[in-house]
JSON list of C-alpha atoms in Angstrom, two decimals:
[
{"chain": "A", "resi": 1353, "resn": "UNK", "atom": "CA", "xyz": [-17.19, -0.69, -0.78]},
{"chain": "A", "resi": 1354, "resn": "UNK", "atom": "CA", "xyz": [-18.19, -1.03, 3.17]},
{"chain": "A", "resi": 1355, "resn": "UNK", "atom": "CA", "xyz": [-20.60, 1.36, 4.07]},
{"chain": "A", "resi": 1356, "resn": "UNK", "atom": "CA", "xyz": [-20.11, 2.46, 7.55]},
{"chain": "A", "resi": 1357, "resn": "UNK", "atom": "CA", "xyz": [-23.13, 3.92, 9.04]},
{"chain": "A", "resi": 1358, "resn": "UNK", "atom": "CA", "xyz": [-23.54, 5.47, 12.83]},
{"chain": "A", "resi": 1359, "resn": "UNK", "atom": "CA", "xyz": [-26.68, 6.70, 15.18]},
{"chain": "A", "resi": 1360, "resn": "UNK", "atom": "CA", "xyz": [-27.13, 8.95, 16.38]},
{"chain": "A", "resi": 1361, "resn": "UNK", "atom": "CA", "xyz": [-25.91, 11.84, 14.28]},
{"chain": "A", "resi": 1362, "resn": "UNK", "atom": "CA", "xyz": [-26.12, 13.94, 17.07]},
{"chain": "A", "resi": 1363, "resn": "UNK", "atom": "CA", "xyz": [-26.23, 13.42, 20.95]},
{"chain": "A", "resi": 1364, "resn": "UNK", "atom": "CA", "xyz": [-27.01, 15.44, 23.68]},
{"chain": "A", "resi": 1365, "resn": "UNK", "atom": "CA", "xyz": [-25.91, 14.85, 26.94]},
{"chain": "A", "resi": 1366, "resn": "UNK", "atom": "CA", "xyz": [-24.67, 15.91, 30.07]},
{"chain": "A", "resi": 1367, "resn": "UNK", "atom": "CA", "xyz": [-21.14, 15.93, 31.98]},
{"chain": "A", "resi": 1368, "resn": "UNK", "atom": "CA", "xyz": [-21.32, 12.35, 34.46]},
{"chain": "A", "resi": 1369, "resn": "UNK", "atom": "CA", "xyz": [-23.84, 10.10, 31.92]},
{"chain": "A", "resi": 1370, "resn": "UNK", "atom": "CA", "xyz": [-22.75, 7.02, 30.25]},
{"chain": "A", "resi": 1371, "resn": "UNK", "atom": "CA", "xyz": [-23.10, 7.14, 26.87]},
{"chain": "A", "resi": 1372, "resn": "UNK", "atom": "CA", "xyz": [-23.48, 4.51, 23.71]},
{"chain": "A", "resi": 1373, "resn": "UNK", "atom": "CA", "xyz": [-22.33, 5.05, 20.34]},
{"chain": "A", "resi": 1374, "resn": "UNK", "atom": "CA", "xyz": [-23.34, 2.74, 17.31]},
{"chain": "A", "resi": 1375, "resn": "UNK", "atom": "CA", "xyz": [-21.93, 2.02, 14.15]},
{"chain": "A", "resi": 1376, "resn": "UNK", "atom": "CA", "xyz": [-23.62, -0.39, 11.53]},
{"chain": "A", "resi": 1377, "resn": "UNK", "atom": "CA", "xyz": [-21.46, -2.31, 8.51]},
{"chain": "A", "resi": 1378, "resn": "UNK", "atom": "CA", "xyz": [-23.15, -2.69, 5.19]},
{"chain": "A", "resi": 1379, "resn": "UNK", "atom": "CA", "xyz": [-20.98, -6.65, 5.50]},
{"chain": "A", "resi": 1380, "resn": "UNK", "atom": "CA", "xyz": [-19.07, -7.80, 7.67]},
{"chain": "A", "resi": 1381, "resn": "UNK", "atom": "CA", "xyz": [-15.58, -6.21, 8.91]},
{"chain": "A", "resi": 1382, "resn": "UNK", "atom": "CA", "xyz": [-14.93, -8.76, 11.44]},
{"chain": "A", "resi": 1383, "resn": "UNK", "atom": "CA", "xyz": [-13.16, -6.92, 14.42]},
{"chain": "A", "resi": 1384, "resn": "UNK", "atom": "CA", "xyz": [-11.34, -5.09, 12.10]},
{"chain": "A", "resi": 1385, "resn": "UNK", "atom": "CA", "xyz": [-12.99, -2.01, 13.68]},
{"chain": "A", "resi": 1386, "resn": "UNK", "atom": "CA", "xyz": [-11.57, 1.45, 14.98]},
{"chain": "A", "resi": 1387, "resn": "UNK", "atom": "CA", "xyz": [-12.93, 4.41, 16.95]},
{"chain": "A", "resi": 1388, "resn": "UNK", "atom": "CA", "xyz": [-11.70, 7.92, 16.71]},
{"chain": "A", "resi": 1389, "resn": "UNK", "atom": "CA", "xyz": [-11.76, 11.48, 18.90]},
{"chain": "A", "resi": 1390, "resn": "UNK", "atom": "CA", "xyz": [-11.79, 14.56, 16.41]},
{"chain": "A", "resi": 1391, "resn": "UNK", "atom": "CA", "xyz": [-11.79, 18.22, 18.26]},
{"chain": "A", "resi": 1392, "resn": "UNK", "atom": "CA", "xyz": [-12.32, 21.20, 16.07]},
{"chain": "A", "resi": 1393, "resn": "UNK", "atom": "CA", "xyz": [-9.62, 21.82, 14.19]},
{"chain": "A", "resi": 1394, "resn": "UNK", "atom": "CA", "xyz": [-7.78, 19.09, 14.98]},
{"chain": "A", "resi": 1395, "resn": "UNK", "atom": "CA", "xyz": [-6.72, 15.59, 13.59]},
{"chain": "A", "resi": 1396, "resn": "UNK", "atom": "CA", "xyz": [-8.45, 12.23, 14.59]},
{"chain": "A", "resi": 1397, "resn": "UNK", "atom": "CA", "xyz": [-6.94, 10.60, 17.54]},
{"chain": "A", "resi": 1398, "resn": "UNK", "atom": "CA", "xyz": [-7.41, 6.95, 17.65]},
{"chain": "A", "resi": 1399, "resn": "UNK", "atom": "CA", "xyz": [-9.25, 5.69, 20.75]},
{"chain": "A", "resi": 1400, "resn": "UNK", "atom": "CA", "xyz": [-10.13, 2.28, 20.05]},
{"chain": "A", "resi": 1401, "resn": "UNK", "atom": "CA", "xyz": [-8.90, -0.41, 17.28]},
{"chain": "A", "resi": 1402, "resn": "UNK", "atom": "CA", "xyz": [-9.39, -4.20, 16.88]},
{"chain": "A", "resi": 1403, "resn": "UNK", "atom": "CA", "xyz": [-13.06, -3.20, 17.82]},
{"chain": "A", "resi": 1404, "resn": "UNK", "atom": "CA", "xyz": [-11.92, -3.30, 21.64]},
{"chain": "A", "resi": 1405, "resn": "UNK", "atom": "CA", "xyz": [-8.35, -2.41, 22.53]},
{"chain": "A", "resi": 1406, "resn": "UNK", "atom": "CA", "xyz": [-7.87, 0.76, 23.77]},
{"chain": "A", "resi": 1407, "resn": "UNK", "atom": "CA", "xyz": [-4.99, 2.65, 22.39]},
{"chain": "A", "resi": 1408, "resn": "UNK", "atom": "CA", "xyz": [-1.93, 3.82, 24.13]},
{"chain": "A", "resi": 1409, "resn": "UNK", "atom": "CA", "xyz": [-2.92, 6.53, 27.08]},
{"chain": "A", "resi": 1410, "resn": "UNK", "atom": "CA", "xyz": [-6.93, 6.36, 26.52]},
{"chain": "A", "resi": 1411, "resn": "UNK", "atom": "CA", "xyz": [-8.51, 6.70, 29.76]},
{"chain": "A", "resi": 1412, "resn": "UNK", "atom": "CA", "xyz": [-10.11, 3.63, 30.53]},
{"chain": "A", "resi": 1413, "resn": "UNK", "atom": "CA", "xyz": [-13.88, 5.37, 30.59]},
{"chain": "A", "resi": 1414, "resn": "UNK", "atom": "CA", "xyz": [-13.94, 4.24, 26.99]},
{"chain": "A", "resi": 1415, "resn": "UNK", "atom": "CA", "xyz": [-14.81, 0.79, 25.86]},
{"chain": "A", "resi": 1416, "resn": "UNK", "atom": "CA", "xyz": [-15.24, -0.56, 22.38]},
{"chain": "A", "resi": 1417, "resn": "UNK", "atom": "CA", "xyz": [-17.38, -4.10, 21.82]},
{"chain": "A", "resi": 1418, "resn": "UNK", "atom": "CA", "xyz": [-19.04, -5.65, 18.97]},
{"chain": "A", "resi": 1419, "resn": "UNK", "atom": "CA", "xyz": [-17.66, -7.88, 15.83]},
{"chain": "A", "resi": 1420, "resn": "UNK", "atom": "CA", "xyz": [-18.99, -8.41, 12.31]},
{"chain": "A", "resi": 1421, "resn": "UNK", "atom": "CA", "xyz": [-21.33, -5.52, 11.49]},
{"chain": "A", "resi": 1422, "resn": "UNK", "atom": "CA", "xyz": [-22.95, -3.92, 14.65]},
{"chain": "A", "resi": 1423, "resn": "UNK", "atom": "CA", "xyz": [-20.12, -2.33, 17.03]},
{"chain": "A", "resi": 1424, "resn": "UNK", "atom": "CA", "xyz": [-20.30, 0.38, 19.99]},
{"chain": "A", "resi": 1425, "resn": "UNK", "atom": "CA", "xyz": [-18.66, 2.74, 21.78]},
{"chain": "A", "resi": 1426, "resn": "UNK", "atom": "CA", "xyz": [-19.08, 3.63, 25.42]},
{"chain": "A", "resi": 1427, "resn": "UNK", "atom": "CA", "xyz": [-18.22, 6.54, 26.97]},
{"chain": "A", "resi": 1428, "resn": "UNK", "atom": "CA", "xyz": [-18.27, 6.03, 31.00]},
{"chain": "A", "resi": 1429, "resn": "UNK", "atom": "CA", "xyz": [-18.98, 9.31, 33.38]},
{"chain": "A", "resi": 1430, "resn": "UNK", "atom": "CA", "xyz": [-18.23, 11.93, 30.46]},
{"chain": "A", "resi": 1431, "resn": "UNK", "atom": "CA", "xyz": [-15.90, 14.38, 31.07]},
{"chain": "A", "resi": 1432, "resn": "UNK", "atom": "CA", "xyz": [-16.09, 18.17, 29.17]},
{"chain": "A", "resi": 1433, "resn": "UNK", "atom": "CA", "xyz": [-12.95, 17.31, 27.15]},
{"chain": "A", "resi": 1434, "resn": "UNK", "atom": "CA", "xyz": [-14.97, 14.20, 25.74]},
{"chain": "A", "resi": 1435, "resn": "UNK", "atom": "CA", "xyz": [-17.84, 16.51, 23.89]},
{"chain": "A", "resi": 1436, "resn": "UNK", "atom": "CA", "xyz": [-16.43, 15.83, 20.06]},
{"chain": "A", "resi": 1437, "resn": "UNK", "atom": "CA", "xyz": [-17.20, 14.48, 17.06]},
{"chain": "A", "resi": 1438, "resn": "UNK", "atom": "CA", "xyz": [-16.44, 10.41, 16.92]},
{"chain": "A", "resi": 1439, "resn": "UNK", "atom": "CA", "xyz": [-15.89, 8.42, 13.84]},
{"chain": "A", "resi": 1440, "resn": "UNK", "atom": "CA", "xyz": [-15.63, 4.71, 13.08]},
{"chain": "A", "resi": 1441, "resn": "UNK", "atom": "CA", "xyz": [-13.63, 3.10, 10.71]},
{"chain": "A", "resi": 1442, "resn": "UNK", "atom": "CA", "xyz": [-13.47, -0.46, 9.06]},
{"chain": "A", "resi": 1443, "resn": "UNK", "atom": "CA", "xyz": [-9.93, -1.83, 7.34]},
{"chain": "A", "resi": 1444, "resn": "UNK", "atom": "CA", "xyz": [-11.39, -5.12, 6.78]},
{"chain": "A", "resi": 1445, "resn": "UNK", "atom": "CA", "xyz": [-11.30, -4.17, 3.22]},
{"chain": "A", "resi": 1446, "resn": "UNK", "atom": "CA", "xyz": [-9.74, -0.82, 1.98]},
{"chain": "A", "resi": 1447, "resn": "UNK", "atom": "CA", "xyz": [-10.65, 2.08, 4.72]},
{"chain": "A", "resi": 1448, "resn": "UNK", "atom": "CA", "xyz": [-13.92, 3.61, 4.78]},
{"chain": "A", "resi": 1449, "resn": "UNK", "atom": "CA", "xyz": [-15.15, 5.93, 7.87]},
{"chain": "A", "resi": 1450, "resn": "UNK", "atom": "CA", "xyz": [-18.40, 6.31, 9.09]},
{"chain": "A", "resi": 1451, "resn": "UNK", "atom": "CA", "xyz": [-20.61, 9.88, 9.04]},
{"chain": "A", "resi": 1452, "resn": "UNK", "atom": "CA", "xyz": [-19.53, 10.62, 12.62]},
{"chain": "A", "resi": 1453, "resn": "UNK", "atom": "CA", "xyz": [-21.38, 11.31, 15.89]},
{"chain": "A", "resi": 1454, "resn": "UNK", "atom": "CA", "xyz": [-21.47, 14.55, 17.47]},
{"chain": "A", "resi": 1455, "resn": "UNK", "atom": "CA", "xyz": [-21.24, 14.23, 21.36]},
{"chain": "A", "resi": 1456, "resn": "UNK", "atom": "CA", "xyz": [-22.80, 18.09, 22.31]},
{"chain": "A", "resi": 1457, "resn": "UNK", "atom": "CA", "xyz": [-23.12, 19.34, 25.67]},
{"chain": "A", "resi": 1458, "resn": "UNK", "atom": "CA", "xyz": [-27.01, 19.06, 27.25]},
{"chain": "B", "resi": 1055, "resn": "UNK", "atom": "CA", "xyz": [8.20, 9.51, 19.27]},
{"chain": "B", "resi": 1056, "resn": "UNK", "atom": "CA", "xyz": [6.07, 9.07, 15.63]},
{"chain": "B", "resi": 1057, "resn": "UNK", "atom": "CA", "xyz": [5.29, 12.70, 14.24]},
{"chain": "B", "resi": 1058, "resn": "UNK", "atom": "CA", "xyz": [3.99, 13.09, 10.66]},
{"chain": "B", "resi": 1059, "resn": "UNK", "atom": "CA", "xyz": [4.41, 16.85, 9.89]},
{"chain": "B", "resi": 1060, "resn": "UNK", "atom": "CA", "xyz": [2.15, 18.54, 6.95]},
{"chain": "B", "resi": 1061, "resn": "UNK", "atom": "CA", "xyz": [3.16, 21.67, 4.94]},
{"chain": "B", "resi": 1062, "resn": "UNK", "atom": "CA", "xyz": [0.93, 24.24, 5.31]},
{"chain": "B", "resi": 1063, "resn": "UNK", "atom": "CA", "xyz": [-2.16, 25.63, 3.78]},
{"chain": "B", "resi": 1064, "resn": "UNK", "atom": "CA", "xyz": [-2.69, 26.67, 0.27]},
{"chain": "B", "resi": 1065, "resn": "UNK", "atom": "CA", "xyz": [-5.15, 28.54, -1.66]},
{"chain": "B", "resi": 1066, "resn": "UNK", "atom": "CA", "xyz": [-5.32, 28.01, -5.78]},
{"chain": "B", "resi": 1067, "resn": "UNK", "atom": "CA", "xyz": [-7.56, 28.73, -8.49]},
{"chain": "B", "resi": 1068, "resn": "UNK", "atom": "CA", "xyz": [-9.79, 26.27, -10.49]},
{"chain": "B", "resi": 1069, "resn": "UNK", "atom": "CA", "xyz": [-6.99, 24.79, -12.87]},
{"chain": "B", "resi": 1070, "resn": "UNK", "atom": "CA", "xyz": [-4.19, 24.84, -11.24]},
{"chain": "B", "resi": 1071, "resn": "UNK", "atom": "CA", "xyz": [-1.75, 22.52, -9.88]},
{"chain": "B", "resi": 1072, "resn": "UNK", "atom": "CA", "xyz": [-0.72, 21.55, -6.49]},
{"chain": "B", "resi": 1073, "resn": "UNK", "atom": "CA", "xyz": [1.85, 19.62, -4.54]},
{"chain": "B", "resi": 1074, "resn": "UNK", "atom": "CA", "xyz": [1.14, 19.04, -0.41]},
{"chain": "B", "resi": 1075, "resn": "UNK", "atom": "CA", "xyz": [3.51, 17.09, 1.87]},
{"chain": "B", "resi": 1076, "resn": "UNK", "atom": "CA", "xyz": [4.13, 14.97, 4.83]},
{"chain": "B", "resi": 1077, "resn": "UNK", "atom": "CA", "xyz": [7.12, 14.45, 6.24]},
{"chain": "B", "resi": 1078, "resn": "UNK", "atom": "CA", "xyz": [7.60, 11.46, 8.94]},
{"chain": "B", "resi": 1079, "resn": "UNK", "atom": "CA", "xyz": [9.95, 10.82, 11.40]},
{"chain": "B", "resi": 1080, "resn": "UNK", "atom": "CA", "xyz": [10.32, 9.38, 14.66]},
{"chain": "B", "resi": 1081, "resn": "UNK", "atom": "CA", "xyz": [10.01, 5.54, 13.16]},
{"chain": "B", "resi": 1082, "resn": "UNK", "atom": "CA", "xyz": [11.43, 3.58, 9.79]},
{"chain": "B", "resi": 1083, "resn": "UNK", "atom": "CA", "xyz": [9.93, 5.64, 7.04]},
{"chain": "B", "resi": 1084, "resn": "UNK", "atom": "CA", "xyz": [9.86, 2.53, 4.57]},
{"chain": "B", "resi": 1085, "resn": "UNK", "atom": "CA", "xyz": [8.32, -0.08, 6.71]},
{"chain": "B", "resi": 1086, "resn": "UNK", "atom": "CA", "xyz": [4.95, 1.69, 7.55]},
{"chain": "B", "resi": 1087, "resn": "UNK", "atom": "CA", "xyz": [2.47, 2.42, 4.65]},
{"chain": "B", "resi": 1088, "resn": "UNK", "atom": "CA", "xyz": [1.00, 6.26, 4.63]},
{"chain": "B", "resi": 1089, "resn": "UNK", "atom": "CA", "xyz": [-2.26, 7.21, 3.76]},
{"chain": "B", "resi": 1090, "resn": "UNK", "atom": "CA", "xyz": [-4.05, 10.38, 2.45]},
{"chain": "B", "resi": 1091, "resn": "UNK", "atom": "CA", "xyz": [-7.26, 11.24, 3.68]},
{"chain": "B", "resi": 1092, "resn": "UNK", "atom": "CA", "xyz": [-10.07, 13.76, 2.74]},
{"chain": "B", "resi": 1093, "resn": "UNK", "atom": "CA", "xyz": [-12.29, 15.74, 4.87]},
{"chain": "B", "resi": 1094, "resn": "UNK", "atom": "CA", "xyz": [-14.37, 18.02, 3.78]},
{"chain": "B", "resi": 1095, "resn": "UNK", "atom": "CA", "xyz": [-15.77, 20.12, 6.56]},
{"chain": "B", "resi": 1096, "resn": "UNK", "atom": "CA", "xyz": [-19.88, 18.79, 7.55]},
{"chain": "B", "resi": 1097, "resn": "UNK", "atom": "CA", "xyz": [-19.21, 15.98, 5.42]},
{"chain": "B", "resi": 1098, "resn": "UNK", "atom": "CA", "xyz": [-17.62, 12.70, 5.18]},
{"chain": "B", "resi": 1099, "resn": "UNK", "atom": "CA", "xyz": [-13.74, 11.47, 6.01]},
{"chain": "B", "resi": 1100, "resn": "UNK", "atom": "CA", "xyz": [-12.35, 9.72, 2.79]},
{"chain": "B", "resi": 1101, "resn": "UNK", "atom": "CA", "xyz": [-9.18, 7.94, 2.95]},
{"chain": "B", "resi": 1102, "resn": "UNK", "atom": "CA", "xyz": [-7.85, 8.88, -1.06]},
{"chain": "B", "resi": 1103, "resn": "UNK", "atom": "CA", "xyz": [-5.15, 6.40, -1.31]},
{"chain": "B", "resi": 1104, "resn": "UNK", "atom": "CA", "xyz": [-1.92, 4.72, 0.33]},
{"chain": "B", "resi": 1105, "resn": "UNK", "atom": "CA", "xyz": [1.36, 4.16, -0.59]},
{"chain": "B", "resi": 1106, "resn": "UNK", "atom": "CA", "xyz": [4.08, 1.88, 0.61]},
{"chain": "B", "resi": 1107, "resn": "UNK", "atom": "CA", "xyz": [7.49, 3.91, 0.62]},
{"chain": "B", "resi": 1108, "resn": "UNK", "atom": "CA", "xyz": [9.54, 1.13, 1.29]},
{"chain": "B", "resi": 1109, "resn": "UNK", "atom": "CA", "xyz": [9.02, 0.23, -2.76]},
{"chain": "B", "resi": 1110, "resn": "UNK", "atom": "CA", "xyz": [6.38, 2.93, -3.62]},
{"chain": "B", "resi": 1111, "resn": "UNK", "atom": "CA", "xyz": [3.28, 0.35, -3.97]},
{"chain": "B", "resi": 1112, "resn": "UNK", "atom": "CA", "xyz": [0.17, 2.65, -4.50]},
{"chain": "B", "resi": 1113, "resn": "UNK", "atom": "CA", "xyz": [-3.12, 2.13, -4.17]},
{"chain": "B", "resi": 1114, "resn": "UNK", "atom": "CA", "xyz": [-5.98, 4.04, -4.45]},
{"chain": "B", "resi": 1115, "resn": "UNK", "atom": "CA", "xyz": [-9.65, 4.33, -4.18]},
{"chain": "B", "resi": 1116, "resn": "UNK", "atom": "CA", "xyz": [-11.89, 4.22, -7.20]},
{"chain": "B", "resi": 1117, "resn": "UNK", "atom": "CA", "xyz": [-13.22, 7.45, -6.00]},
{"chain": "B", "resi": 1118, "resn": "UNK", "atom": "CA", "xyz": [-9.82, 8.94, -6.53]},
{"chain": "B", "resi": 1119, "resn": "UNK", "atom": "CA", "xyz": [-8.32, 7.32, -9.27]},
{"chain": "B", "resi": 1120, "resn": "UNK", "atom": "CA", "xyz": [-6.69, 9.31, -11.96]},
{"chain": "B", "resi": 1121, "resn": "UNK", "atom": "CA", "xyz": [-8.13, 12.69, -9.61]},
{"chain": "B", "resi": 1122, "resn": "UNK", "atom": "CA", "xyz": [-4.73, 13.00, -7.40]},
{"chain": "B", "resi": 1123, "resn": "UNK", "atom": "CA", "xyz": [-0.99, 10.98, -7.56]},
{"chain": "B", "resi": 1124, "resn": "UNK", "atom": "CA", "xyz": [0.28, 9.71, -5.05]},
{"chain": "B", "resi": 1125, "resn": "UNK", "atom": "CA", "xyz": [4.21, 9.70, -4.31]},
{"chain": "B", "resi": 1126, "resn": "UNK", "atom": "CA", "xyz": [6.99, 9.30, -1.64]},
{"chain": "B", "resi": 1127, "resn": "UNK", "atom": "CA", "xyz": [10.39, 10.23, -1.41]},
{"chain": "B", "resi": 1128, "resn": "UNK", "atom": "CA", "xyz": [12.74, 7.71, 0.96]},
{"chain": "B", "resi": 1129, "resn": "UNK", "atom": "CA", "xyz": [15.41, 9.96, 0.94]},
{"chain": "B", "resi": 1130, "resn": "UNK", "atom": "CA", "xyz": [13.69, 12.43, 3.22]},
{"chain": "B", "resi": 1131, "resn": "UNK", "atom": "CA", "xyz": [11.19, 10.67, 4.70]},
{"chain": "B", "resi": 1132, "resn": "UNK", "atom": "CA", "xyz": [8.04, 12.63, 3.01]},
{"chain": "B", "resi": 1133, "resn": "UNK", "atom": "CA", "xyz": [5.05, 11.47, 1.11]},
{"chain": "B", "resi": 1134, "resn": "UNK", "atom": "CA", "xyz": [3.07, 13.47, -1.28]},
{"chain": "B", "resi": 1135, "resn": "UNK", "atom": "CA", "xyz": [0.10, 14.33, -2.66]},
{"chain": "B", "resi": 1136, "resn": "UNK", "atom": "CA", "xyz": [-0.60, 16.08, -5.84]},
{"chain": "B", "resi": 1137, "resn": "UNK", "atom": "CA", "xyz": [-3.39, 17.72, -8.22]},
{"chain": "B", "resi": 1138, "resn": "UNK", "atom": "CA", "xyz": [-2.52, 18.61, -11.99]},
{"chain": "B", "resi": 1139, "resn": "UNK", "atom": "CA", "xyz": [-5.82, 20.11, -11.94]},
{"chain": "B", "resi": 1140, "resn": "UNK", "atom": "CA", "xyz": [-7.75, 21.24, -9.13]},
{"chain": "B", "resi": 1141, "resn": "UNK", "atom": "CA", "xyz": [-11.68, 22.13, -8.79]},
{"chain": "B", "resi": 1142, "resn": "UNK", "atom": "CA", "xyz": [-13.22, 24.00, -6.54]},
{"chain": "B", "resi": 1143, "resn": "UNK", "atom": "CA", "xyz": [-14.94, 20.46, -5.24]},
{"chain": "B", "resi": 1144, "resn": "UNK", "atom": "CA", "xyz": [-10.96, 20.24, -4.18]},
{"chain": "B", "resi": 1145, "resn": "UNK", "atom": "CA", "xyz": [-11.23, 22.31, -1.24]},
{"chain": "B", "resi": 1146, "resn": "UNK", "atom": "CA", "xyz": [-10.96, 20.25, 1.89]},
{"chain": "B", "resi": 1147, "resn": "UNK", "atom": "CA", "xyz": [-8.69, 19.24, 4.83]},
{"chain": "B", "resi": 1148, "resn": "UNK", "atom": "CA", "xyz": [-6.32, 16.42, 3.97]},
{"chain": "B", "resi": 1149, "resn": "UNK", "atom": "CA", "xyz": [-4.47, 14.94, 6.58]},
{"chain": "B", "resi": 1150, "resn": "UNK", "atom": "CA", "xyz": [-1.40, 12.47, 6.23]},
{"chain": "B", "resi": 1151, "resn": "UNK", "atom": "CA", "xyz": [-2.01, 9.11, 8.56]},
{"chain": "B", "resi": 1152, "resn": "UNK", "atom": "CA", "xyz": [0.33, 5.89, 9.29]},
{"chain": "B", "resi": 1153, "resn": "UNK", "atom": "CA", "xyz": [-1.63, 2.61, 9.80]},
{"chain": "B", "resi": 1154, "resn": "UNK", "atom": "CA", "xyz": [-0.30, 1.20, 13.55]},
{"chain": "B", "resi": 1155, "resn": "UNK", "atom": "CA", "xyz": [1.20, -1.74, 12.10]},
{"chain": "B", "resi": 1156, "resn": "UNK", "atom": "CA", "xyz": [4.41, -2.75, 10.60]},
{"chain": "B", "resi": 1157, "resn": "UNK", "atom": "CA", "xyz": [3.75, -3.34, 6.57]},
{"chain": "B", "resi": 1158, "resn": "UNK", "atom": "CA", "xyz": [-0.13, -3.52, 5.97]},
{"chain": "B", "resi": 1159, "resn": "UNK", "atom": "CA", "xyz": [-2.17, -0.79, 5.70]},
{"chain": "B", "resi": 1160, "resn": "UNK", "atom": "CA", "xyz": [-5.19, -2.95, 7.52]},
{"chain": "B", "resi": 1161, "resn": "UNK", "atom": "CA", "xyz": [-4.65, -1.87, 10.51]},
{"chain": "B", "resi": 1162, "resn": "UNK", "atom": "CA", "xyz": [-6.12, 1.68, 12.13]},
{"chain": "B", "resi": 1163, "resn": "UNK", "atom": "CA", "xyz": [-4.09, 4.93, 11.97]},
{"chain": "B", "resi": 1164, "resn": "UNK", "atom": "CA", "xyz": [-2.49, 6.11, 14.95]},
{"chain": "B", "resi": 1165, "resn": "UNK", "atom": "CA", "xyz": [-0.77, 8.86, 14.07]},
{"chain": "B", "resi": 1166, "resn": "UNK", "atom": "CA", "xyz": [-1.89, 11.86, 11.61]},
{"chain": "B", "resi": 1167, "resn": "UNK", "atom": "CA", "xyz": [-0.68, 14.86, 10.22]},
{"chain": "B", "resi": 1168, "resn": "UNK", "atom": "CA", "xyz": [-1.87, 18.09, 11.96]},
{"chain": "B", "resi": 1169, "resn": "UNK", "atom": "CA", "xyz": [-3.84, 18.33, 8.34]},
{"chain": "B", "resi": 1170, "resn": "UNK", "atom": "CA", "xyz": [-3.50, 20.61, 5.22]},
{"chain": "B", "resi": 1171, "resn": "UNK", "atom": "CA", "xyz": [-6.33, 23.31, 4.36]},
{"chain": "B", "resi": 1172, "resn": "UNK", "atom": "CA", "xyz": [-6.55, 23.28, 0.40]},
{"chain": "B", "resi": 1173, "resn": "UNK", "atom": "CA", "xyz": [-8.52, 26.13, -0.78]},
{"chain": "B", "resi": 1174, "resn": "UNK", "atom": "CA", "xyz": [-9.80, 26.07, -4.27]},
{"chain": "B", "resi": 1175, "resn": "UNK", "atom": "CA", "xyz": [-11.25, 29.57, -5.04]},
{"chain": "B", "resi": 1176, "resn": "UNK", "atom": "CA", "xyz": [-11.69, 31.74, -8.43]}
]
């Protein structure tokens, strides 16, 4: 199985900073990489897939990069409805998710 | 417009059995594979297994295997999700997901289920 892992767990910051999200592959997934939103109580909402390509009607503050095992997530001028939890995913091979980063307000 | 729509929660006892749903609609039911995932709350998301309604392929992961079944009914668009036996290690959100592309489950999910609360509780 892929072990997804992403740093921080937990990241403070404030409304207006850029931030950078990281997720780690135990091999590698290729760009066969995925970002998601989750609010409390809610379901994931898919931000970014193919490790780049934003999905339909994400803002364009978010950016995916990266291939084979090291991959981020930027977050441009963060807005208060961006403070969430944020998972990544492989499907290079089965589904696995990462642990998730939790974006908190500074 | 794809919506996947979950039945609601449910609360059992250590033992018993349990049947959740997801119906889809808004797309062709048998030409998109649907997945079950697990999240237990502080802890990791798990996706449990997939299954292709179109001719009711199932896979699953080891770490489910022989825990849950997996089913899907084309006549009305719904997938299941079942327990003969639950534990109280059971109790969990488990959402209902589509991968985004047409007959492969490699591919991200972009649309979900608004989720299922299973309670497992002497």
């Amino acid at each position: 199985e892929i072990v997804m892992t992403q740093s921080p767990v937990t990241l403070s910051v404030s409304p207006g900073q850029r931030v950078t999200l990281s997720c780690r592959a135990s091999q590698s997934v290729s760009s066969n990489l995925a970002w998601y939103q989750q609010k409390p109580g809610q379901a994931p909402r898919l931000l970014i897939y193919n490790a780049y390509t934003r999905a339909t009607g994400i803002p364009a503050r978010f950016s995916g990069s990266g291939s084979g095992t090291e991959f981020t997530l930027t977050i441009n001028s963060l807005q208060s409805e961006d403070f969430a939890v944020y998972y990544c995913q492989q499907y290079s091979s089965w589904q696995t998710f990462g642990q998730g980063t939790k974006l908190e307000i500074k | 417009e794809v919506q996947l729509v979950q039945s609601g929660a449910e609360m059992r006892k250590p033992g018993e059995s349990l049947k959740i749903s997801c119906k889809g609609s808004g797309y062709s039911f048998t030409n998109f594979w649907i997945a079950w995932v697990r999240q237990v709350p502080g802890e990791d998301v798990e996706c449990m297994g997939i299954i292709y309604p179109g001719d009711s392929d199932t896979r699953y992961s080891p770490s489910f295997q022989g825990q849950v079944t997996i089913s899907a009914d084309r006549s009305t668009s719904t997938a299941y999700l079942q327990w003969s036996s639950l534990k109280a290690s059971d109790t969990a959100v488990y959402y209902c997901a589509r991968p985004a592309l047409y007959g492969t489950f490699y591919a991200a999910f972009d649309s979900w289920g608004q989720g299922t609360l299973v309670t497992v509780s002497s």
